[in-house]
Short mmCIF file of C-alpha atoms and ligand atoms in Angstrom, two decimals:
data_model
loop_
_atom_site.label_atom_id
_atom_site.label_comp_id
_atom_site.label_asym_id
_atom_site.label_seq_id
_atom_site.Cartn_x
_atom_site.Cartn_y
_atom_site.Cartn_z
CA MET Y 1 113.64 98.03 144.68
CA THR Y 2 115.64 94.88 144.11
CA GLU Y 3 117.18 94.06 140.80
CA SER Y 4 114.46 91.51 140.12
CA SER Y 5 111.60 93.95 140.65
CA GLY Y 6 111.38 95.06 137.02
CA ARG Y 7 108.12 93.24 136.56
CA HIS Y 8 106.44 95.59 139.04
CA LEU Y 9 107.47 98.76 137.22
CA PHE Y 10 104.27 98.93 135.18
CA THR Y 11 100.85 99.07 136.83
CA ARG Y 12 97.85 98.11 134.75
CA HIS Y 13 95.12 100.74 134.65
CA PRO Y 14 91.92 99.68 136.45
CA ALA Y 15 89.92 100.69 133.34
CA ASN Y 16 91.63 97.94 131.30
CA PRO Y 17 90.99 96.94 128.64
CA ILE Y 18 90.65 100.60 127.68
CA LEU Y 19 89.48 99.87 124.12
CA THR Y 20 87.87 96.86 122.48
CA ALA Y 21 86.17 95.99 119.18
CA ASP Y 22 82.87 97.21 120.70
CA ASP Y 23 84.23 100.79 120.61
CA VAL Y 24 84.79 100.68 116.84
CA PRO Y 25 82.01 102.35 114.78
CA TYR Y 26 81.89 99.52 112.21
CA PRO Y 27 81.82 95.72 112.59
CA ALA Y 28 85.17 94.66 114.02
CA ASN Y 29 86.73 91.56 115.54
CA THR Y 30 89.59 93.17 117.48
CA ALA Y 31 91.15 96.57 118.37
CA PHE Y 32 94.77 96.19 119.47
CA ASN Y 33 98.49 96.88 118.87
CA ALA Y 34 98.07 100.68 118.74
CA GLY Y 35 100.68 103.32 118.04
CA ALA Y 36 100.41 106.29 120.41
CA ALA Y 37 101.09 110.02 120.20
CA ARG Y 38 100.38 113.14 122.21
CA VAL Y 39 99.12 115.78 119.76
CA GLY Y 40 98.17 119.13 121.26
CA ASP Y 41 95.96 118.36 124.24
CA GLU Y 42 94.91 114.92 123.01
CA THR Y 43 96.31 111.43 123.12
CA ILE Y 44 95.93 109.75 119.78
CA LEU Y 45 95.93 106.01 119.42
CA LEU Y 46 96.29 104.52 115.96
CA LEU Y 47 94.72 101.13 116.53
CA ARG Y 48 94.98 98.03 114.47
CA VAL Y 49 91.35 97.08 113.89
CA GLU Y 50 90.75 93.68 112.35
CA ASP Y 51 87.43 93.38 110.54
CA LEU Y 52 85.20 90.32 110.24
CA ARG Y 53 87.10 89.10 107.18
CA GLY Y 54 90.45 89.14 109.01
CA ILE Y 55 91.76 92.24 107.23
CA SER Y 56 93.31 94.96 109.45
CA PHE Y 57 92.91 98.76 109.19
CA LEU Y 58 94.59 101.58 111.09
CA GLN Y 59 91.95 103.48 113.03
CA VAL Y 60 92.30 106.74 115.01
CA ALA Y 61 90.93 107.10 118.57
CA ARG Y 62 91.30 110.38 120.52
CA SER Y 63 91.09 111.11 124.24
CA ALA Y 64 91.96 114.12 126.42
CA ASP Y 65 93.38 112.08 129.31
CA GLY Y 66 94.64 109.08 127.33
CA VAL Y 67 92.53 106.74 129.47
CA GLY Y 68 88.82 107.18 128.71
CA ASP Y 69 86.19 109.04 126.67
CA TRP Y 70 87.75 107.84 123.44
CA ARG Y 71 86.33 109.30 120.27
CA MET Y 72 86.78 107.22 117.13
CA ASP Y 73 86.81 108.52 113.58
CA GLN Y 74 84.02 107.02 111.46
CA GLN Y 75 86.49 105.66 108.90
CA PRO Y 76 89.98 104.17 109.22
CA LEU Y 77 92.95 106.44 108.53
CA LEU Y 78 94.65 103.70 106.55
CA ALA Y 79 92.79 100.84 104.89
CA PRO Y 80 94.16 98.49 102.23
CA ASP Y 81 94.35 100.45 98.98
CA PRO Y 82 94.13 98.57 95.64
CA ALA Y 83 96.93 100.85 94.39
CA HIS Y 84 99.16 99.23 97.01
CA PRO Y 85 99.14 95.46 96.40
CA GLU Y 86 101.64 94.97 99.23
CA GLU Y 87 98.87 95.65 101.78
CA VAL Y 88 95.84 93.79 100.35
CA TRP Y 89 95.70 91.58 103.45
CA GLY Y 90 95.94 94.49 105.85
CA CYS Y 91 97.77 97.36 107.54
CA GLU Y 92 99.03 96.30 110.97
CA ASP Y 93 100.95 97.31 114.10
CA PRO Y 94 101.83 101.02 113.56
CA ARG Y 95 104.52 103.00 115.39
CA LEU Y 96 104.25 106.82 115.46
CA VAL Y 97 107.21 109.22 115.55
CA TYR Y 98 107.13 113.01 115.15
CA LEU Y 99 109.86 114.35 112.86
CA PRO Y 100 110.42 118.04 113.82
CA GLU Y 101 112.52 118.64 110.68
CA ARG Y 102 109.57 117.70 108.46
CA GLU Y 103 106.86 118.92 110.83
CA GLU Y 104 104.94 115.68 110.38
CA TRP Y 105 104.42 112.27 111.91
CA ALA Y 106 105.97 109.15 110.45
CA ILE Y 107 103.83 106.01 110.60
CA THR Y 108 105.77 102.79 110.13
CA TYR Y 109 103.45 99.81 109.79
CA THR Y 110 103.32 96.23 108.62
CA ALA Y 111 101.82 95.91 105.15
CA TYR Y 112 100.60 92.38 104.62
CA SER Y 113 99.96 90.47 101.37
CA GLY Y 114 100.66 87.12 99.73
CA ARG Y 115 104.25 88.30 99.27
CA GLY Y 116 104.67 88.36 103.06
CA PRO Y 117 104.70 91.11 105.69
CA LEU Y 118 106.92 94.11 104.98
CA VAL Y 119 107.57 97.56 106.46
CA SER Y 120 105.70 100.49 104.87
CA LEU Y 121 105.98 104.18 105.68
CA ALA Y 122 103.26 106.84 105.62
CA MET Y 123 103.26 110.48 106.72
CA THR Y 124 100.59 112.60 108.36
CA LYS Y 125 100.43 116.10 109.79
CA ASP Y 126 97.14 115.75 111.66
CA PHE Y 127 96.01 112.10 111.73
CA ARG Y 128 93.16 113.08 109.40
CA GLU Y 129 94.96 112.88 106.06
CA VAL Y 130 97.78 110.54 105.25
CA ARG Y 131 100.36 110.22 102.46
CA ARG Y 132 101.85 106.82 101.69
CA MET Y 133 105.55 106.57 100.88
CA GLY Y 134 105.27 102.83 100.18
CA PRO Y 135 107.42 99.88 101.23
CA VAL Y 136 110.77 100.68 102.86
CA MET Y 137 111.86 97.12 103.72
CA PRO Y 138 111.12 93.94 101.71
CA PRO Y 139 109.45 90.88 103.27
CA ASP Y 140 109.59 89.35 105.79
CA ASP Y 141 110.10 92.40 107.97
CA LYS Y 142 108.06 93.96 110.82
CA ASP Y 143 108.24 95.94 114.06
CA ALA Y 144 109.80 99.12 112.66
CA ALA Y 145 110.14 102.67 113.96
CA LEU Y 146 112.18 105.71 113.00
CA PHE Y 147 114.27 107.88 115.28
CA PRO Y 148 112.87 111.42 115.36
CA ARG Y 149 116.00 113.08 113.97
CA ARG Y 150 118.96 112.54 111.68
CA PHE Y 151 122.35 111.35 112.90
CA ASP Y 152 125.27 112.70 110.85
CA GLY Y 153 122.77 113.61 108.15
CA ARG Y 154 121.06 110.23 108.01
CA TRP Y 155 117.73 108.90 109.25
CA ILE Y 156 117.78 105.70 111.27
CA MET Y 157 115.20 102.93 111.42
CA ILE Y 158 114.94 99.96 113.76
CA HIS Y 159 113.19 96.90 112.31
CA ARG Y 160 113.02 93.12 112.51
CA PRO Y 161 113.66 91.02 109.42
CA ALA Y 162 112.80 87.32 109.76
CA PRO Y 163 115.53 85.16 108.21
CA LEU Y 164 114.71 81.73 106.74
CA HIS Y 165 117.23 80.16 109.08
CA GLY Y 166 118.28 81.07 112.58
CA PRO Y 167 116.98 83.53 115.16
CA ALA Y 168 115.13 86.76 114.29
CA HIS Y 169 117.21 89.65 115.69
CA ILE Y 170 116.49 93.40 115.77
CA TRP Y 171 118.29 95.33 113.00
CA ILE Y 172 119.23 98.96 112.39
CA SER Y 173 119.40 100.69 108.98
CA TYR Y 174 120.26 104.15 107.62
CA SER Y 175 118.85 106.45 104.94
CA PRO Y 176 119.62 109.90 103.49
CA ASP Y 177 116.01 110.47 102.41
CA LEU Y 178 113.65 108.00 104.21
CA ARG Y 179 113.33 106.01 100.94
CA HIS Y 180 116.68 104.36 100.32
CA TRP Y 181 117.93 102.26 103.22
CA GLY Y 182 121.33 100.64 103.73
CA ASP Y 183 124.28 99.89 106.03
CA HIS Y 184 122.03 97.25 107.62
CA ALA Y 185 123.38 95.76 110.85
CA VAL Y 186 122.18 93.69 113.77
CA LEU Y 187 121.33 95.93 116.72
CA LEU Y 188 120.09 93.55 119.42
CA GLU Y 189 120.27 89.77 119.29
CA ALA Y 190 117.61 87.29 120.31
CA ARG Y 191 119.01 85.11 123.06
CA GLU Y 192 119.05 81.32 122.93
CA GLY Y 193 117.64 78.31 124.70
CA ALA Y 194 115.37 78.79 127.69
CA TRP Y 195 115.49 82.60 127.78
CA TRP Y 196 112.23 84.59 127.61
CA ASP Y 197 113.62 86.45 124.57
CA ALA Y 198 115.14 83.49 122.72
CA GLY Y 199 114.62 82.91 119.02
CA LYS Y 200 112.56 85.96 118.09
CA ILE Y 201 112.54 89.54 119.34
CA GLY Y 202 111.12 92.77 117.91
CA LEU Y 203 110.89 96.47 118.70
CA GLY Y 204 107.99 97.65 120.87
CA PRO Y 205 107.21 101.39 120.93
CA PRO Y 206 109.55 103.84 119.14
CA PRO Y 207 112.84 104.59 120.95
CA LEU Y 208 112.39 107.27 123.63
CA ALA Y 209 115.06 109.97 124.17
CA THR Y 210 116.23 110.22 127.80
CA SER Y 211 119.23 112.03 129.30
CA GLU Y 212 121.04 108.67 129.56
CA GLY Y 213 120.32 107.29 126.13
CA TRP Y 214 117.50 106.02 123.93
CA LEU Y 215 115.17 103.83 125.92
CA MET Y 216 114.08 100.87 123.86
CA MET Y 217 111.38 98.37 124.77
CA TYR Y 218 111.28 95.12 122.85
CA HIS Y 219 109.18 91.98 122.84
CA GLY Y 220 110.43 88.43 123.06
CA ALA Y 221 108.38 85.47 121.82
CA HIS Y 222 109.21 82.48 124.00
CA THR Y 223 108.21 79.17 122.42
CA THR Y 224 106.28 76.70 124.59
CA ALA Y 225 104.34 73.52 123.92
CA SER Y 226 101.12 75.59 123.86
CA GLY Y 227 102.46 78.33 121.58
CA PRO Y 228 104.54 81.48 122.14
CA ILE Y 229 104.39 83.78 125.17
CA TYR Y 230 104.94 87.45 124.22
CA ARG Y 231 106.65 89.50 126.96
CA VAL Y 232 108.65 92.75 126.95
CA GLY Y 233 112.04 93.87 128.22
CA LEU Y 234 114.22 96.98 127.98
CA ALA Y 235 117.47 98.10 126.39
CA LEU Y 236 119.36 101.40 126.44
CA LEU Y 237 121.04 102.76 123.28
CA ASP Y 238 123.77 105.40 123.09
CA LEU Y 239 122.28 108.87 122.54
CA GLU Y 240 124.60 109.94 119.71
CA HIS Y 241 125.36 106.48 118.30
CA PRO Y 242 122.16 104.43 118.67
CA GLU Y 243 123.83 101.41 117.05
CA ILE Y 244 125.64 100.97 120.38
CA VAL Y 245 123.56 99.05 122.93
CA LEU Y 246 124.64 100.15 126.42
CA ARG Y 247 122.43 98.00 128.61
CA ARG Y 248 119.81 95.26 128.35
CA SER Y 249 117.46 93.86 130.96
CA ASP Y 250 117.91 90.19 131.78
CA GLU Y 251 114.33 89.86 132.93
CA TRP Y 252 111.12 90.79 131.21
CA VAL Y 253 109.43 93.82 132.74
CA MET Y 254 105.90 92.86 131.69
CA GLY Y 255 104.23 89.66 130.57
CA PRO Y 256 100.69 88.33 130.22
CA THR Y 257 99.06 87.78 133.62
CA THR Y 258 95.46 89.05 133.42
CA ASN Y 259 92.60 87.24 131.75
CA TYR Y 260 92.42 89.70 128.82
CA GLU Y 261 96.15 89.18 128.15
CA SER Y 262 96.08 85.43 128.64
CA VAL Y 263 93.03 84.59 126.51
CA GLY Y 264 92.22 86.14 123.13
CA ASP Y 265 92.57 85.53 119.41
CA VAL Y 266 96.15 84.74 120.37
CA ASP Y 267 96.62 83.71 124.00
CA LYS Y 268 99.39 85.02 126.29
CA VAL Y 269 100.36 88.19 124.45
CA VAL Y 270 101.33 91.66 125.63
CA PHE Y 271 102.43 93.65 122.57
CA PRO Y 272 103.15 97.37 123.15
CA ASN Y 273 103.57 99.66 120.12
CA GLY Y 274 103.19 103.08 121.77
CA TRP Y 275 104.09 105.06 124.85
CA VAL Y 276 103.54 108.65 125.98
CA LEU Y 277 105.85 110.32 128.49
CA ASP Y 278 104.52 113.06 130.77
CA GLU Y 279 107.76 114.32 132.30
CA ALA Y 280 106.04 116.83 134.59
CA ALA Y 281 103.95 114.03 136.09
CA ASP Y 282 106.91 111.58 136.10
CA SER Y 283 104.60 109.16 134.29
CA LEU Y 284 105.04 106.90 131.28
CA SER Y 285 101.86 105.51 129.72
CA LEU Y 286 102.35 102.28 127.81
CA TYR Y 287 99.68 101.21 125.32
CA TYR Y 288 99.69 97.56 124.39
CA GLY Y 289 97.76 94.93 122.54
CA ALA Y 290 96.48 92.20 124.86
CA GLY Y 291 95.82 88.69 123.55
CA ASP Y 292 95.80 90.09 119.98
CA SER Y 293 92.25 91.27 120.78
CA VAL Y 294 91.97 94.38 122.97
CA THR Y 295 94.01 97.40 124.08
CA GLY Y 296 95.55 97.79 127.53
CA LEU Y 297 97.22 100.69 129.34
CA ALA Y 298 99.98 100.25 131.91
CA ILE Y 299 101.69 103.14 133.71
CA ALA Y 300 105.20 103.39 135.13
CA ARG Y 301 106.72 106.04 137.32
CA PHE Y 302 109.39 107.29 134.92
CA SER Y 303 112.04 107.92 137.60
CA ASP Y 304 111.63 104.33 138.89
CA LEU Y 305 111.95 103.02 135.38
CA MET Y 306 115.17 104.97 134.77
CA GLU Y 307 116.57 103.81 138.11
CA TYR Y 308 115.94 100.25 136.96
CA VAL Y 309 117.52 100.99 133.57
CA ARG Y 310 120.70 102.27 135.26
CA ARG Y 311 121.04 98.94 137.04
CA MET Y 312 120.46 96.75 133.98
CA PRO Y 313 123.46 94.65 132.94
CA LEU Y 314 125.94 96.16 130.50
CA TYR Y 315 125.49 94.80 127.00
CA HIS Y 316 128.45 93.02 125.47
CA HIS Y 317 128.56 93.39 121.74
CA ARG Y 318 129.98 90.51 119.81
CA ARG Y 319 133.12 91.14 117.82
CA SER Y 320 132.46 92.90 114.54
CA GLY Y 321 131.29 90.38 111.94
CA ASP Y 322 130.15 87.71 114.38
CA SER Y 323 126.60 88.97 114.24
CA TRP Y 324 126.37 87.71 110.63
CA GLY Y 325 127.14 84.16 111.74
C1 BMA R 1 103.49 89.21 115.79
C2 BMA R 1 102.61 90.20 115.07
C3 BMA R 1 101.71 90.93 116.03
C4 BMA R 1 101.05 90.01 117.02
C5 BMA R 1 102.06 89.06 117.63
C6 BMA R 1 101.44 88.05 118.59
O1 BMA R 1 104.20 88.43 114.87
O2 BMA R 1 101.84 89.52 114.11
O3 BMA R 1 100.72 91.60 115.30
O4 BMA R 1 100.45 90.77 118.03
O5 BMA R 1 102.74 88.36 116.61
O6 BMA R 1 100.53 87.22 117.95
#
């Protein structure tokens, strides 16, 4: 493999798109941007389903092999609740992380309303019942996931606030109790100019623990005359101090190429929110929204991916304080 071969790491499944609006048991426009989890002997996808008004729900689909024979619940797991005005325009783009200490799954999602998109947190033990914990980051903020454990007694969340001025970077924040968040800092910066990840980046699936560090996938939205192109790249975070970025890919490792990624409600988008690692099979399954319309699956050989990660350029942090400028 040459250093520039990152874009061949993921192979699209021949069954793609693996899920569409036609699989949803109620009238739906799109089924995309799913969080993913392996629970017992099932893969669970928590899809963003947009209805025919434009409002999004979070909908569970289950499959034994994570590829086909998906079974959908009759009702969404999370639908806008009048008691939560922050999500009257929809619940979007979930990321799923199991917290062993609490023996439950954390769902971070975008709650959308006239006040702008913000990060909300909900908990579930079984993907059948859910408990909302409410907003954890004010608007505009999206693309959030927790780490599965505490570090020095504190939980950590990655998220992406959108400032009024300047590029939208990926941030990291800390909490003693999952409710109160602080010590906010820039984690990974959007690049500038012609780069594929200039101007706006955001977390993809939740960070994945490996022996070499936390593997992080992120999307970059490259602006063109015909709108943005959403592609994804990789970064590696220190295992004990995830605020330290060790490496970052220069190139994207996946971008829209197929018809279902290139044409949709939004053209030219691959947007992964979930991945499932099968270490025994040396296989990483990446679930992604394609064209803001349907759901795709792409698979990487995990050892190849880690070999690529080891050869990614070292990341040079700016001097402390510069990241505020
Ligand atoms: C982001 C989010 C995603 C969407 C992406 C591409 O800002 O709204 O839900 O998939 O844009 O349109």
